[in-house]
mmCIF file of C-alpha atoms in Angstrom:
data_model
loop_
_atom_site.group_PDB
_atom_site.id
_atom_site.type_symbol
_atom_site.label_atom_id
_atom_site.label_comp_id
_atom_site.label_asym_id
_atom_site.label_seq_id
_atom_site.Cartn_x
_atom_site.Cartn_y
_atom_site.Cartn_z
ATOM 1 C CA CYS A 1461 0.057 -0.020 0.348
ATOM 2 C CA SER A 1462 1.531 3.249 -0.716
ATOM 3 C CA GLY A 1463 0.770 6.302 0.775
ATOM 4 C CA THR A 1464 1.877 10.035 -0.608
ATOM 5 C CA SER A 1465 5.666 10.740 -1.908
ATOM 6 C CA ASP A 1466 6.148 7.016 -2.389
ATOM 7 C CA GLU A 1467 5.755 5.750 1.345
ATOM 8 C CA ARG A 1468 5.046 1.998 1.571
ATOM 9 C CA TYR A 1469 2.954 0.640 4.255
ATOM 10 C CA ARG A 1470 2.421 -3.106 5.408
ATOM 11 C CA VAL A 1471 -1.140 -3.951 5.152
ATOM 12 C CA ARG A 1472 -3.877 -6.591 5.267
ATOM 13 C CA VAL A 1473 -6.894 -6.859 3.638
ATOM 14 C CA GLU A 1474 -9.418 -9.745 4.495
ATOM 15 C CA LYS A 1475 -12.817 -10.376 3.161
ATOM 16 C CA THR A 1476 -15.548 -12.050 4.432
ATOM 17 C CA ILE A 1477 -18.687 -13.005 2.582
ATOM 18 C CA ASN A 1478 -21.589 -14.798 4.639
ATOM 19 C CA LEU A 1479 -24.643 -16.270 2.521
ATOM 20 C CA LYS A 1480 -27.866 -17.725 4.134
ATOM 21 C CA ALA A 1481 -29.448 -20.595 2.766
ATOM 22 C CA ASN A 1482 -32.902 -19.709 0.947
ATOM 23 C CA SER A 1483 -32.306 -16.106 1.311
ATOM 24 C CA SER A 1484 -31.267 -13.238 -0.843
ATOM 25 C CA ALA A 1485 -29.139 -11.512 1.535
ATOM 26 C CA VAL A 1486 -25.664 -11.464 1.743
ATOM 27 C CA GLU A 1487 -23.192 -9.769 4.383
ATOM 28 C CA ILE A 1488 -19.559 -8.727 3.064
ATOM 29 C CA ASP A 1489 -17.044 -7.908 5.861
ATOM 30 C CA TYR A 1490 -13.821 -6.016 5.397
ATOM 31 C CA LYS A 1491 -11.021 -5.719 7.749
ATOM 32 C CA ILE A 1492 -8.159 -3.799 7.117
ATOM 33 C CA THR A 1493 -5.221 -4.173 9.367
ATOM 34 C CA ASN A 1494 -1.939 -1.865 9.177
ATOM 35 C CA LEU A 1495 0.998 -4.280 10.052
ATOM 36 C CA ASP A 1496 3.301 -1.561 10.340
ATOM 37 C CA SER A 1497 4.896 0.515 13.177
ATOM 38 C CA LYS A 1498 3.707 4.123 11.428
ATOM 39 C CA GLU A 1499 0.237 5.417 11.127
ATOM 40 C CA PHE A 1500 -1.159 5.950 7.648
ATOM 41 C CA SER A 1501 -4.591 7.291 6.243
ATOM 42 C CA PRO A 1502 -6.040 4.670 3.428
ATOM 43 C CA TRP A 1503 -8.182 5.559 1.077
ATOM 44 C CA PHE A 1504 -10.414 2.208 1.026
ATOM 45 C CA GLY A 1505 -12.813 1.401 -1.436
ATOM 46 C CA VAL A 1506 -15.272 -1.442 -3.067
ATOM 47 C CA GLU A 1507 -16.952 -1.219 -6.834
ATOM 48 C CA LEU A 1508 -19.599 -3.036 -7.607
ATOM 49 C CA ASN A 1509 -20.696 -3.380 -11.182
ATOM 50 C CA TYR A 1510 -24.694 -4.409 -12.208
ATOM 51 C CA SER A 1511 -26.405 -4.817 -15.693
ATOM 52 C CA LEU A 1512 -29.159 -2.800 -13.726
ATOM 53 C CA LYS A 1513 -30.431 0.895 -14.850
ATOM 54 C CA ASP A 1514 -31.773 3.078 -12.356
ATOM 55 C CA PRO A 1515 -32.689 6.511 -13.617
ATOM 56 C CA HIS A 1516 -31.451 8.408 -10.771
ATOM 57 C CA LEU A 1517 -28.070 6.867 -10.864
ATOM 58 C CA ASN A 1518 -27.776 7.161 -14.884
ATOM 59 C CA ARG A 1519 -25.159 9.876 -14.819
ATOM 60 C CA ILE A 1520 -21.836 10.542 -13.168
ATOM 61 C CA GLY A 1521 -22.661 11.418 -9.526
ATOM 62 C CA GLU A 1522 -21.004 11.704 -5.988
ATOM 63 C CA VAL A 1523 -23.070 11.196 -2.391
ATOM 64 C CA HIS A 1524 -21.536 11.606 1.055
ATOM 65 C CA ASP A 1525 -22.576 10.158 4.350
ATOM 66 C CA LEU A 1526 -24.682 6.975 3.134
ATOM 67 C CA LYS A 1527 -25.965 4.643 5.860
ATOM 68 C CA ASN A 1528 -28.268 2.886 3.165
ATOM 69 C CA ILE A 1529 -29.192 3.115 -0.566
ATOM 70 C CA ASN A 1530 -31.390 1.304 -2.895
ATOM 71 C CA ILE A 1531 -30.762 0.555 -6.338
ATOM 72 C CA ASN A 1532 -34.224 0.370 -8.259
ATOM 73 C CA ASP A 1533 -34.606 -1.341 -11.820
ATOM 74 C CA GLN A 1534 -38.271 -0.727 -12.034
ATOM 75 C CA TRP A 1535 -37.907 -1.845 -16.021
ATOM 76 C CA TYR A 1536 -36.729 -5.415 -14.675
ATOM 77 C CA GLY A 1537 -38.140 -5.796 -11.019
ATOM 78 C CA VAL A 1538 -35.073 -5.637 -9.640
ATOM 79 C CA ARG A 1539 -34.306 -3.751 -6.168
ATOM 80 C CA ILE A 1540 -30.748 -3.979 -4.303
ATOM 81 C CA ASP A 1541 -30.666 -2.686 -1.077
ATOM 82 C CA PHE A 1542 -27.418 -1.795 0.727
ATOM 83 C CA GLU A 1543 -27.200 -0.631 4.563
ATOM 84 C CA PHE A 1544 -23.269 -0.008 5.455
ATOM 85 C CA SER A 1545 -22.389 -0.506 8.982
ATOM 86 C CA ARG A 1546 -20.021 2.690 8.824
ATOM 87 C CA PRO A 1547 -21.454 6.057 6.794
ATOM 88 C CA THR A 1548 -19.803 5.788 3.267
ATOM 89 C CA SER A 1549 -19.274 8.089 0.203
ATOM 90 C CA MET A 1550 -20.127 6.622 -3.198
ATOM 91 C CA TRP A 1551 -19.198 7.442 -6.930
ATOM 92 C CA TYR A 1552 -21.394 6.419 -9.463
ATOM 93 C CA PHE A 1553 -21.804 6.436 -12.893
ATOM 94 C CA PRO A 1554 -23.366 4.559 -16.339
ATOM 95 C CA VAL A 1555 -20.575 2.419 -18.174
ATOM 96 C CA GLU A 1556 -21.111 2.456 -21.699
ATOM 97 C CA THR A 1557 -19.490 1.358 -24.765
ATOM 98 C CA ILE A 1558 -18.945 3.224 -28.309
ATOM 99 C CA SER A 1559 -19.756 1.952 -31.658
ATOM 100 C CA GLU A 1560 -20.046 3.479 -35.017
ATOM 101 C CA SER A 1561 -23.125 2.923 -37.030
ATOM 102 C CA GLU A 1562 -24.441 4.998 -40.070
ATOM 103 C CA SER A 1563 -25.722 7.584 -37.983
ATOM 104 C CA GLY A 1564 -22.117 8.075 -36.507
ATOM 105 C CA LEU A 1565 -20.879 7.150 -33.166
ATOM 106 C CA GLU A 1566 -23.410 5.843 -30.775
ATOM 107 C CA ARG A 1567 -23.131 5.234 -26.884
ATOM 108 C CA THR A 1568 -24.546 2.335 -25.293
ATOM 109 C CA TYR A 1569 -25.380 1.324 -21.725
ATOM 110 C CA GLN A 1570 -23.766 -1.652 -20.264
ATOM 111 C CA GLU A 1571 -24.127 -1.300 -16.511
ATOM 112 C CA LEU A 1572 -24.034 0.940 -13.464
ATOM 113 C CA SER A 1573 -20.927 0.669 -11.603
ATOM 114 C CA LEU A 1574 -20.955 1.800 -7.993
ATOM 115 C CA LEU A 1575 -18.003 2.673 -5.733
ATOM 116 C CA PHE A 1576 -17.990 2.958 -2.021
ATOM 117 C CA HIS A 1577 -15.164 4.479 -0.380
ATOM 118 C CA TRP A 1578 -13.993 5.765 3.002
ATOM 119 C CA ASN A 1579 -10.752 7.439 3.969
ATOM 120 C CA PHE A 1580 -9.948 6.910 7.811
ATOM 121 C CA GLU A 1581 -6.534 6.962 9.941
ATOM 122 C CA LEU A 1582 -5.292 3.565 10.876
ATOM 123 C CA ALA A 1583 -2.361 3.458 13.760
ATOM 124 C CA PRO A 1584 0.108 0.933 14.092
ATOM 125 C CA LYS A 1585 -1.227 -2.665 14.526
ATOM 126 C CA ALA A 1586 -4.559 -1.151 14.515
ATOM 127 C CA SER A 1587 -7.637 -2.621 12.068
ATOM 128 C CA TRP A 1588 -10.272 -0.785 10.937
ATOM 129 C CA GLY A 1589 -13.717 -2.887 9.790
ATOM 130 C CA VAL A 1590 -17.098 -2.048 7.791
ATOM 131 C CA LYS A 1591 -19.666 -4.338 7.106
ATOM 132 C CA ILE A 1592 -21.976 -4.595 3.996
ATOM 133 C CA HIS A 1593 -25.325 -5.768 3.863
ATOM 134 C CA LYS A 1594 -26.678 -6.404 0.444
ATOM 135 C CA ASN A 1595 -30.427 -7.643 -0.175
ATOM 136 C CA ILE A 1596 -31.299 -8.219 -3.733
ATOM 137 C CA LYS A 1597 -35.257 -8.308 -4.540
ATOM 138 C CA ILE A 1598 -36.660 -9.286 -7.528
ATOM 139 C CA LYS A 1599 -40.404 -8.621 -8.581
ATOM 140 C CA TRP A 1600 -41.365 -10.773 -12.027
ATOM 141 C CA LYS A 1601 -43.416 -8.030 -13.481
ATOM 142 C CA LYS A 1602 -43.414 -10.242 -17.123
ATOM 143 C CA CYS A 1603 -44.896 -13.655 -18.342
ATOM 144 C CA ILE A 1604 -42.696 -15.421 -19.845
ATOM 145 C CA LYS A 1605 -43.407 -18.319 -21.917
ATOM 146 C CA PHE A 1606 -41.255 -21.450 -22.722
ATOM 147 C CA TYR A 1607 -41.963 -23.240 -25.840
ATOM 148 C CA ASN A 1608 -40.957 -26.462 -26.811
ATOM 149 C CA ILE A 1609 -40.118 -27.357 -30.429
ATOM 150 C CA SER A 1610 -39.548 -30.638 -31.580
ATOM 151 C CA ILE A 1611 -37.721 -30.959 -35.376
ATOM 152 C CA ASN A 1612 -37.984 -33.808 -37.560
ATOM 153 C CA PHE A 1613 -35.245 -34.419 -40.031
ATOM 154 C CA ASN A 1614 -36.661 -37.237 -42.703
#
């Protein structure tokens, strides 16, 4: 881990994912431990990307001091609720591709990128942690029919 002006620090980053049977909830624990003999101030971030489109987050933006947030794709009926054990800041932006067509260059939406991040001080041999609770809810709005088709070759 590097700080300013080429300073280097020894750290341990641990990630634990907890899943429960028959549940859409996921709990992710992060623990950062300063293994060094001097204090430093890391900037820790967790990036998550989803093929969802929330109209409120369909642009580049930033929010601060979040304790919870929900991402809601009304078209597909998918909602993701996040809760954080520590207030977080979040950068968000659409991931897009650019392709050339007859009408010129076109941007095509691919997914939503979320980056939750924290700045904090970490004393020598001390640890800092954060817990992210994520729950995914799907509301089936559309009826999908599957057809069996058999083709005979004679």
